[in-house]
C-alpha positions as semicolon CSV with decimal commas, in nm:
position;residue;x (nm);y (nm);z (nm)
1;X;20,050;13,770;2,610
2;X;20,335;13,539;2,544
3;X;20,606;13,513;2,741
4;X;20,792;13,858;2,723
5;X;20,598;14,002;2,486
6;X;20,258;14,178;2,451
7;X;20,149;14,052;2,169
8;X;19,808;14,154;2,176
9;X;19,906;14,514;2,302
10;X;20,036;14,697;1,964
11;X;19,674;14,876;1,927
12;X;19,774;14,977;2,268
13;X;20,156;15,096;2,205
14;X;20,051;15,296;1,932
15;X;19,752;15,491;2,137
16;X;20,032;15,508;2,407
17;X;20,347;15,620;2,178
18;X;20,088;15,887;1,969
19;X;19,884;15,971;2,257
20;X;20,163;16,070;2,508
21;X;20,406;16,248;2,240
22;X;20,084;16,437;2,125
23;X;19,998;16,557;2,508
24;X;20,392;16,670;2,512
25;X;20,309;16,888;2,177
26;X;20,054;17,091;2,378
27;X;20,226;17,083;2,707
28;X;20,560;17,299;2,514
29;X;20,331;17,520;2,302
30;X;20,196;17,593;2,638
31;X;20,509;17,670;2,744
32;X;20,591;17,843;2,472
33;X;20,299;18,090;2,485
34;X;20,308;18,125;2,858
35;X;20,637;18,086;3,014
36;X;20,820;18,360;2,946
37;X;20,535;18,632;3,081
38;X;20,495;18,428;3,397
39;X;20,830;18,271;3,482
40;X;21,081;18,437;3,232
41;X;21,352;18,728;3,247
42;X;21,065;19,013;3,350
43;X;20,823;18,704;3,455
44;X;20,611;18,740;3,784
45;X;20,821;18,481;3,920
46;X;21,168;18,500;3,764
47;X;21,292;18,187;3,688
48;X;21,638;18,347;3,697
49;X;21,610;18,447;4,017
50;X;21,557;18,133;4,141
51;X;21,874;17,990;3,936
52;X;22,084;18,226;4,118
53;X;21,937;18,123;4,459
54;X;22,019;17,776;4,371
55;X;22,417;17,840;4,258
56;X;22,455;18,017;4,591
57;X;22,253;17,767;4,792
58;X;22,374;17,420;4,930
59;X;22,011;17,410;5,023
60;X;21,897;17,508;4,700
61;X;22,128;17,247;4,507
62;X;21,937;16,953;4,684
63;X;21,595;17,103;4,637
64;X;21,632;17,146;4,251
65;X;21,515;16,896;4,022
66;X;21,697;16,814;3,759
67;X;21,711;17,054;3,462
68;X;21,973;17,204;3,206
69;X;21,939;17,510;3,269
70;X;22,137;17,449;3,620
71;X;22,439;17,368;3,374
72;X;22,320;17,592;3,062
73;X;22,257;17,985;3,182
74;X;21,877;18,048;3,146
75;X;21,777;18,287;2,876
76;X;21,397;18,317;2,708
77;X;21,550;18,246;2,380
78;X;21,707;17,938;2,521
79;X;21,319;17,860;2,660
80;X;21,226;17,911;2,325
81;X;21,481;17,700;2,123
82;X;21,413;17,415;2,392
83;X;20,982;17,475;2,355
84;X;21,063;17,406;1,953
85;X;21,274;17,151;1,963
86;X;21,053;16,949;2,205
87;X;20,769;17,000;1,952
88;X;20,932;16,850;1,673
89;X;21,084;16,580;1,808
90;X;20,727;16,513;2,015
91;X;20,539;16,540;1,673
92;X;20,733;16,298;1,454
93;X;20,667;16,075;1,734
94;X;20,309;16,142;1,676
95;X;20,387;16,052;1,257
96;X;20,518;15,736;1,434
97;X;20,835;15,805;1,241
98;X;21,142;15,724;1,521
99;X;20,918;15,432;1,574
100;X;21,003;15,304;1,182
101;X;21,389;15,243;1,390
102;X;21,504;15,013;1,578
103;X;21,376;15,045;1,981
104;X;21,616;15,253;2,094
105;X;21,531;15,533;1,842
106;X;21,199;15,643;1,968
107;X;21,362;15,558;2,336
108;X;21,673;15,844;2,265
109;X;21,331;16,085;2,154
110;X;21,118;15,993;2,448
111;X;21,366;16,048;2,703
112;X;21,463;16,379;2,530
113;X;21,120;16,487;2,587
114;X;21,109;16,379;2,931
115;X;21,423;16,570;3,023
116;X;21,376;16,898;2,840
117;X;21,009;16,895;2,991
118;X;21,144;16,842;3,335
119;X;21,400;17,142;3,284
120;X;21,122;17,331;3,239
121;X;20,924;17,234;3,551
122;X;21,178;17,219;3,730
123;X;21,243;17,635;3,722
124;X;20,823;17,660;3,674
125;X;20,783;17,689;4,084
126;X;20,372;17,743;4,124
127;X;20,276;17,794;3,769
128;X;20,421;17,425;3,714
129;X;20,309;17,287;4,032
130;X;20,059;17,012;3,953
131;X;20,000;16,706;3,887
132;X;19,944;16,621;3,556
133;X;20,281;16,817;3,496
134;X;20,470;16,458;3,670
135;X;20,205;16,278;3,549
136;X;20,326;16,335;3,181
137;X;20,683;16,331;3,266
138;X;20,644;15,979;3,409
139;X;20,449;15,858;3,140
140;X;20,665;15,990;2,874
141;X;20,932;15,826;3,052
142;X;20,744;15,453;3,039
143;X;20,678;15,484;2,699
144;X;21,062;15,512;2,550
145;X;21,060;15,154;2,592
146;X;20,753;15,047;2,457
147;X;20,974;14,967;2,158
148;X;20,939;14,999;1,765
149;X;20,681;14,872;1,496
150;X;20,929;14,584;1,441
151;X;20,851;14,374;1,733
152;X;20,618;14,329;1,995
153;X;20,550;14,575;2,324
154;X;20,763;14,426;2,606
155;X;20,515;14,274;2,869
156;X;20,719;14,461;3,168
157;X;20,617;14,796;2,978
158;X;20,267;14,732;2,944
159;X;20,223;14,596;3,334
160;X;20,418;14,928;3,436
161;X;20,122;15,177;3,250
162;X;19,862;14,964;3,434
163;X;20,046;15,038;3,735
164;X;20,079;15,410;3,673
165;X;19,719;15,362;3,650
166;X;19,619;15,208;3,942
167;X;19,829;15,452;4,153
168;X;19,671;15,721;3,928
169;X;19,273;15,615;3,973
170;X;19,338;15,421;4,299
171;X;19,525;15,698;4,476
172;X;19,240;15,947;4,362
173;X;18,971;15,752;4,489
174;X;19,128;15,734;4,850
175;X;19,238;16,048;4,867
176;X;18,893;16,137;4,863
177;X;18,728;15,849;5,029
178;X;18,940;15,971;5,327
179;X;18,868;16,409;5,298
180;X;18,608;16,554;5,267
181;X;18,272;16,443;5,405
182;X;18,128;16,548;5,103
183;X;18,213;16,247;4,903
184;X;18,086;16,008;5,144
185;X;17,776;16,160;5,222
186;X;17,742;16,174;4,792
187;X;17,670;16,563;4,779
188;X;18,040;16,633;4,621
189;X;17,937;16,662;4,259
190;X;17,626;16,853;4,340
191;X;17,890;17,168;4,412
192;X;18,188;17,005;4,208
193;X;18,017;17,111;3,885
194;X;17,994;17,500;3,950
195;X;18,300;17,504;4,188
196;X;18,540;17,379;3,960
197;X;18,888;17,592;3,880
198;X;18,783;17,597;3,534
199;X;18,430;17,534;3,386
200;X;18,395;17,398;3,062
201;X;18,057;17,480;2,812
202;X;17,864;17,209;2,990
203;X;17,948;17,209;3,336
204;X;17,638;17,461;3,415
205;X;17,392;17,165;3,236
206;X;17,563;16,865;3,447
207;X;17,529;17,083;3,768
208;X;17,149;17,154;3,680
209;X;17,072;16,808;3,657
210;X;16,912;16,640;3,949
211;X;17,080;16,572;4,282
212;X;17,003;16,200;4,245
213;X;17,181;16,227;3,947
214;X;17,479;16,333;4,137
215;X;17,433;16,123;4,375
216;X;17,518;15,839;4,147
217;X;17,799;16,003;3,987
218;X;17,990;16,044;4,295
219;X;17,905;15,653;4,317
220;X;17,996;15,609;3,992
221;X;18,345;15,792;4,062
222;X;18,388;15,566;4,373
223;X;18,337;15,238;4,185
224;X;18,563;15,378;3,930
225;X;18,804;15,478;4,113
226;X;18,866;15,210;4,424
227;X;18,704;14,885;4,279
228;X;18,800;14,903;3,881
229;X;19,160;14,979;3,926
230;X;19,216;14,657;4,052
231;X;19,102;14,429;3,698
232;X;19,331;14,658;3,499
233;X;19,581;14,364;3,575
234;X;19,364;14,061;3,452
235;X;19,525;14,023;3,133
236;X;19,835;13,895;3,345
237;X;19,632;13,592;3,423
238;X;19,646;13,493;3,052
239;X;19,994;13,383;3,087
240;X;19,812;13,104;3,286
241;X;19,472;13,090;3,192
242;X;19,372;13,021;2,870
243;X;19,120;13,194;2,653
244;X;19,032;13,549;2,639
245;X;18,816;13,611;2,959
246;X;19,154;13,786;3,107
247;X;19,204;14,024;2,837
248;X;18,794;14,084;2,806
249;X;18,829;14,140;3,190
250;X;19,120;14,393;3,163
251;X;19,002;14,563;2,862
252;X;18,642;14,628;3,050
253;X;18,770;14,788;3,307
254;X;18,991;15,043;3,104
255;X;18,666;15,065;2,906
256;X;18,494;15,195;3,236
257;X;18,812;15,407;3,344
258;X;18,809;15,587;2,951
259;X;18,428;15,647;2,994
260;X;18,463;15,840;3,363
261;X;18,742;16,026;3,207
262;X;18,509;16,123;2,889
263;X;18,261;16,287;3,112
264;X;18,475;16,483;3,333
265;X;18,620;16,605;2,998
266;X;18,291;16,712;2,859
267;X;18,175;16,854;3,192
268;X;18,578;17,038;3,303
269;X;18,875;17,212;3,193
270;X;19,170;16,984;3,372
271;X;19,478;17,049;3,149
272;X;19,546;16,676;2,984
273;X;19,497;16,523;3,296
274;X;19,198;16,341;3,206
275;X;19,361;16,320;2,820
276;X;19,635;16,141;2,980
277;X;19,400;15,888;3,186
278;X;19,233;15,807;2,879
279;X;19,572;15,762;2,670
280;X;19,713;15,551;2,967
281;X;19,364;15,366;3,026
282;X;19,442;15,201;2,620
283;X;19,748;15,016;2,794
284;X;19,494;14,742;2,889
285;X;19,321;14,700;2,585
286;X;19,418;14,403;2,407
287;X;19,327;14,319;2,072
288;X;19,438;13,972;1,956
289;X;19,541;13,957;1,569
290;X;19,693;14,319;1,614
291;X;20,062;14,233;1,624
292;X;20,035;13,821;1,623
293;X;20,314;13,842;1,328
294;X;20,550;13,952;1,576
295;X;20,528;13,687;1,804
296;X;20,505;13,430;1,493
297;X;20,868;13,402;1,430
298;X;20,922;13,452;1,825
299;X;21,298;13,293;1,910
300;X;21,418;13,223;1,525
301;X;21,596;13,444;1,486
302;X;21,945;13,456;1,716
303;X;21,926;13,707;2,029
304;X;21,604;13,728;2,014
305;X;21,343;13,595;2,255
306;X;20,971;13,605;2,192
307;X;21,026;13,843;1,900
308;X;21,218;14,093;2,091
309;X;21,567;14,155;2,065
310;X;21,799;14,013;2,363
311;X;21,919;14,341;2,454
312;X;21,601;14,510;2,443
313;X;21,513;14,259;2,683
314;X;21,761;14,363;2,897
315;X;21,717;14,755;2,895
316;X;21,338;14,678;2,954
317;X;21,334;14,436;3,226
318;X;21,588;14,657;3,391
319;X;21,334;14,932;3,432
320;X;21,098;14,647;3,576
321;X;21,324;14,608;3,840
322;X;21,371;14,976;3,881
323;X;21,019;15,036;3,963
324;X;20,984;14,802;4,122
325;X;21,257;14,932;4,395
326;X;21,094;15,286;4,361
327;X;20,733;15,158;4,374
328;X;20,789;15,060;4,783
329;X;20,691;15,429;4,877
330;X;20,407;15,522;4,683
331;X;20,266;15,213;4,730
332;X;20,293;15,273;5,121
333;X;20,141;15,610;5,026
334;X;19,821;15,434;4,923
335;X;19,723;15,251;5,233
336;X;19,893;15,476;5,478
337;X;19,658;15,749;5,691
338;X;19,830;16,076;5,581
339;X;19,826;15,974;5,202
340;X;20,002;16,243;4,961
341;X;19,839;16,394;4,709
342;X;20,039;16,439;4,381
343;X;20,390;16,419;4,550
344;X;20,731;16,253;4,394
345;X;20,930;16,026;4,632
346;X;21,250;16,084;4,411
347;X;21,433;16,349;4,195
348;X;21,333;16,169;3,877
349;X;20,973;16,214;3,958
350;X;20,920;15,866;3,843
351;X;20,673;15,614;4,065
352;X;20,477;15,935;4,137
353;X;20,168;15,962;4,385
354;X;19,845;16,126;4,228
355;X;19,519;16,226;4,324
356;X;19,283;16,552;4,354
357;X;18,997;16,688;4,513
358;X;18,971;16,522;4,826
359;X;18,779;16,829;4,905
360;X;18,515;17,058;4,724
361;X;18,451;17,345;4,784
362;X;18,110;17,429;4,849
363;X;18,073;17,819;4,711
364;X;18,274;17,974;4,412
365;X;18,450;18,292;4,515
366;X;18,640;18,480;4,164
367;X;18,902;18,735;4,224
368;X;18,816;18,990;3,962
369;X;19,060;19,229;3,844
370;X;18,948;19,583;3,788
371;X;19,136;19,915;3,634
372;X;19,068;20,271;3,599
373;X;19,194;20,591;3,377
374;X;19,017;20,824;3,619
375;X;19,252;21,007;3,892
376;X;19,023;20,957;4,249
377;X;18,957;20,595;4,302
378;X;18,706;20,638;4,499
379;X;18,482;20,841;4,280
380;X;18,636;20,630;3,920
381;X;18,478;20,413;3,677
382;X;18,600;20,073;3,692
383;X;18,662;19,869;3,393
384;X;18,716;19,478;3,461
385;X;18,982;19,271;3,275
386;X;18,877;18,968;3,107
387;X;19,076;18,651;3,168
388;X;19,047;18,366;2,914
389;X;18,962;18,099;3,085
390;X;18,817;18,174;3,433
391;X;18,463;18,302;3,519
392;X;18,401;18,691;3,443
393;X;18,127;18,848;3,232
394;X;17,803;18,691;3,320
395;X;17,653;18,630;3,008
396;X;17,968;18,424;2,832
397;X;17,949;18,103;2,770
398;X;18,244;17,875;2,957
399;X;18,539;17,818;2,686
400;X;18,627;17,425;2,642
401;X;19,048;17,464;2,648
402;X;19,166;17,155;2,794
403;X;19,422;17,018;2,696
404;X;19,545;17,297;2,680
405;X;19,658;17,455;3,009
406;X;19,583;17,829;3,102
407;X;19,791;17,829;3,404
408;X;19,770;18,160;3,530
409;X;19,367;18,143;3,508
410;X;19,434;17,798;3,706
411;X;19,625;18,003;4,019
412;X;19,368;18,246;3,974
413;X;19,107;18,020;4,133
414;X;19,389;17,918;4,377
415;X;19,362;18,259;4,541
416;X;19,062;18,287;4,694
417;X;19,165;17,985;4,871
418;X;19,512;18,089;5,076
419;X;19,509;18,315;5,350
420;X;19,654;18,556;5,189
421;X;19,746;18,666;4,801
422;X;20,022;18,512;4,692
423;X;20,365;18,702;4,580
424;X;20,297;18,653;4,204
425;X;19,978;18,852;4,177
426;X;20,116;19,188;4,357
427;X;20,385;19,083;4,026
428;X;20,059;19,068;3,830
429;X;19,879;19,368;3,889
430;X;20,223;19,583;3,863
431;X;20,221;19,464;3,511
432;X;19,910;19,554;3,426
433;X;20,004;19,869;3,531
434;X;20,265;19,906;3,311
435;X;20,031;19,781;3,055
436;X;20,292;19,482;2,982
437;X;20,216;19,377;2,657
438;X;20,311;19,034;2,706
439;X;20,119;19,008;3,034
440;X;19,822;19,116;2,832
441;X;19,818;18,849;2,566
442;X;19,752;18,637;2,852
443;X;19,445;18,762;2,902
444;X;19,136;18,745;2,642
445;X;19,053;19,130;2,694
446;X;19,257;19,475;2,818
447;X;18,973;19,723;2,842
448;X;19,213;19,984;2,812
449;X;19,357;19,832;2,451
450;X;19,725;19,882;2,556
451;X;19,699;20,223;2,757
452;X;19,832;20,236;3,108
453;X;19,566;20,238;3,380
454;X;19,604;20,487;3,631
455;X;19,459;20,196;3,926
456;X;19,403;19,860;3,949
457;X;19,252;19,663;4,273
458;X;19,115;19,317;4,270
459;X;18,758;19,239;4,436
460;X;18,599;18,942;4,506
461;X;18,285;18,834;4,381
462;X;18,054;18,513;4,460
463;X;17,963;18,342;4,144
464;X;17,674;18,076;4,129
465;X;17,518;17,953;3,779
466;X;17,182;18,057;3,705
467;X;16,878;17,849;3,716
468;X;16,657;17,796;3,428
469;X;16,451;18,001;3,525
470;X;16,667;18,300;3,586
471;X;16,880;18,215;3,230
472;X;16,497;18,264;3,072
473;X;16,476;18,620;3,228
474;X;16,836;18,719;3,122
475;X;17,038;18,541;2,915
476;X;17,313;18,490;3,181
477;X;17,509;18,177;3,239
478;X;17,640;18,298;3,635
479;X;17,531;18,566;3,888
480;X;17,736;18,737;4,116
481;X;17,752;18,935;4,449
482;X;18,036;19,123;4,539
483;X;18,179;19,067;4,811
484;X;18,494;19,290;4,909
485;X;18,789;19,455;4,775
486;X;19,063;19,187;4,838
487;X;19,411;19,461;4,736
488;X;19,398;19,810;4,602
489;X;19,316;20,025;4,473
490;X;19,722;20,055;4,362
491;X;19,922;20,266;4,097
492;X;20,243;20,311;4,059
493;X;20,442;20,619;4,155
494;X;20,497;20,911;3,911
């Protein structure tokens, strides 16, 4: 580092610019493929519906984040023109070509992203309600002004994504250092494995391997999580230390951070959010030579200091002192006892909170959705529906789809967990019903191949993976007990 600029930091600007703009590609073609059945005009959860609340509502003005379809009447077509347009502009960024410009090009594209995405999350009530959905909007909001090819990454910038970090990895580690027992007592990851919302082809292996095994990830997780987080800021010391131990130091521990985040993607399904980690982990990699030309002619030429231009210096250091105005709260929401858990402290969900799982759940309970042709439900053949994602059939093999986010297989797992079923899924089954064909293509089978069931109820089932010993006898990756019929059976009137 020199002065204001990162010198050393263009192999990370370029894994930041590509990596975020590429995560914002698959979070609108997930949109695009899933919105419009879930939250659209004949959605479970009409997004329209909740507009019109809102222009009627003083109460529902000043709980709305910000989004342009509060000023620009929601249609799907509008959803779609908006999905489209945030994919192009999200993969030239990707080409790096806004970044050929001057700074403020890829900035105008960035912040373009950021907004339309946050229109969309805005309306996308539970189907949009986690974390890694602010966790990308904040990020793509950092990197419009990590600047163009031209010059070097303003220092400011780079500090900011290691403090994104740190409240990202940091605030997950205490978060669970302070719930559940389970991850002090180092038994989390012997249930985290086969409880997860979303198992990935290898998450039955890494829960069959032995508990001292998982013993020493949860340890692992711990040291990765509360300790490391804190030498993603060494490089900082090499404004006043000289030689590279700083920048070894800083680029170790995103080293460590990128290698949790590997296994957790070879063992899950989390959406980007462990994408993102790794993307956002690259900010502290510095590689010296990368970028030196920049800072070679630092100050020649006029209005420009350290190889960045004087107004550039300006926009950038005035989002320094933005955050760090907005970075008083969730930095009290580290240390303090009742620490949120993925929660915005302003309407710009910027400065965010983060973390997950400070409890695990110890059995897997599936909500599986059944239909029948037959008249009498109680004497009918039941045919199950087949969800992409989530646990069903026995004998298949988990999917890998992250990052790619399957959100209604996501809330599906969520069920089991409330005290009661929530609004959406009465919405659900009605459209299955009605044999909804867009409803359907959410799904990875219809066992009725478009027909209209004459029931549907939804039981739940107790799903554990099979030992070795029991995969040898049967070829099946889970077994299952049933439990009890949670709703139905239901059919609509004729």
């Amino acid at each position: 580092m020199e002065g204001f600029a990162a010198v050393d930091f263009e192999f990370a600007r370029q894994v930041l610019q590509r990596g975020v703009a590429a995560l914002f590609v698959i979070a609108f073609v997930s949109t695009l493929n899933q919105f419009r059945p879930l939250l659209g005009e004949r959605g479970l959860v009409p997004a329209p519906e909740l507009l019109e609340w809102v222009h009627t509502s003083k109460r529902g003005r000043r709980m709305l984040r910000p989004t342009l379809f509060r000023y620009l009447r929601y249609t799907d077509r509008r959803l779609v023109a908006l999905c489209w347009t945030g994919i192009v502009v999200a993969a030239a960024l990707v080409a790096g070509i806004p970044q050929l410009g001057p700074p403020w090009v890829p900035m105008l594209c960035f912040l373009a992203l950021w907004i339309g995405y946050m229109s969309i999350t805005s309306i996308g009530q539970t189907f949009y309600g986690f974390g890694w959905e602010m966790l990308l909007l904040e990020a793509g909001f950092l990197a419009a002004f990590l600047g163009s090819g031209d010059q070097p990454p303003p220092v400011v910038v780079i500090v900011l994504f290691w403090w994104l970090v740190f409240r990202l990895e940091f605030g997950a580690g205490m978060i669970k250092i302070r719930g559940g027992r389970e991850w002090r007592d180092l038994t989390a990851l012997t249930y985290h494995h086969e409880t997860q919302p979303m198992p990935g082809p290898l998450s039955r292996q890494a829960h069959l391997l032995p508990r001292w095994f998982h013993q020493g990830e949860v340890l692992g997780n711990h040291f990765a999580q509360l300790v490391v987080p804190w030498f993603l800021f060494a490089p900082l010391f090499g404004l006043f230390v000289p030689g590279p131990v700083p920048a070894i130091v800083g680029a170790v521990a995103a080293a460590i951070v990128i290698a949790t985040q590997v296994w957790l993607v070879v063992t899950g399904n989390f959406a980007w959010l462990n994408w993102m980690t790794i993307v956002l982990a690259f900010s502290a990699i510095g590689l010296p030579g990368i970028g030196a030309a920049h800072g070679a002619a630092a100050s020649v030429p006029p209005g420009v200091i350290d190889g960045i231009p004087l107004y550039w210096l300006v926009v950038t250091s005035g989002v320094g002192v933005l955050y760090l105005v907005i970075s008083w709260w969730p930095l009290q929401n580290l240390f303090a006892r009742r620490q949120l858990m993925n929660a915005s402290f302003n309407r710009w969900q910027l400065a965010n909170a983060y973390g997950a799982f400070g409890t695990v759940t110890k059995q897997r309970i599936e909500i599986v959705v059944e239909g029948t042709m037959d008249e009498d439900p109680d004497a009918a053949t039941w045919h199950e529906y087949a969800f992409k994602g989530k646990p069903g059939e026995v004998h298949r093999i988990p999917r890998q789809f992250a990052p790619y986010h399957l959100r209604l297989d996501w809330l599906m797992w969520f069920l089991p967990l409330g005290r009661s079923l929530d609004d959406w899924f009465a919405a659900f089954l009605v459209r299955l019903l009605e044999a909804d064909a867009a409803t359907l293509r959410l799904l990875a089978r219809d066992p009725f191949a478009g027909e209209r069931p004459r029931w549907v109820r939804a039981v739940s089932y107790r799903y554990r993976f099979t030992t070795r010993a029991e995969f040898r006898t049967g070829r099946a990756r889970w077994t299952r007990d049933r439990r009890r019929t949670v709703m139905g059976p239901v059919s609509l009137r004729r």
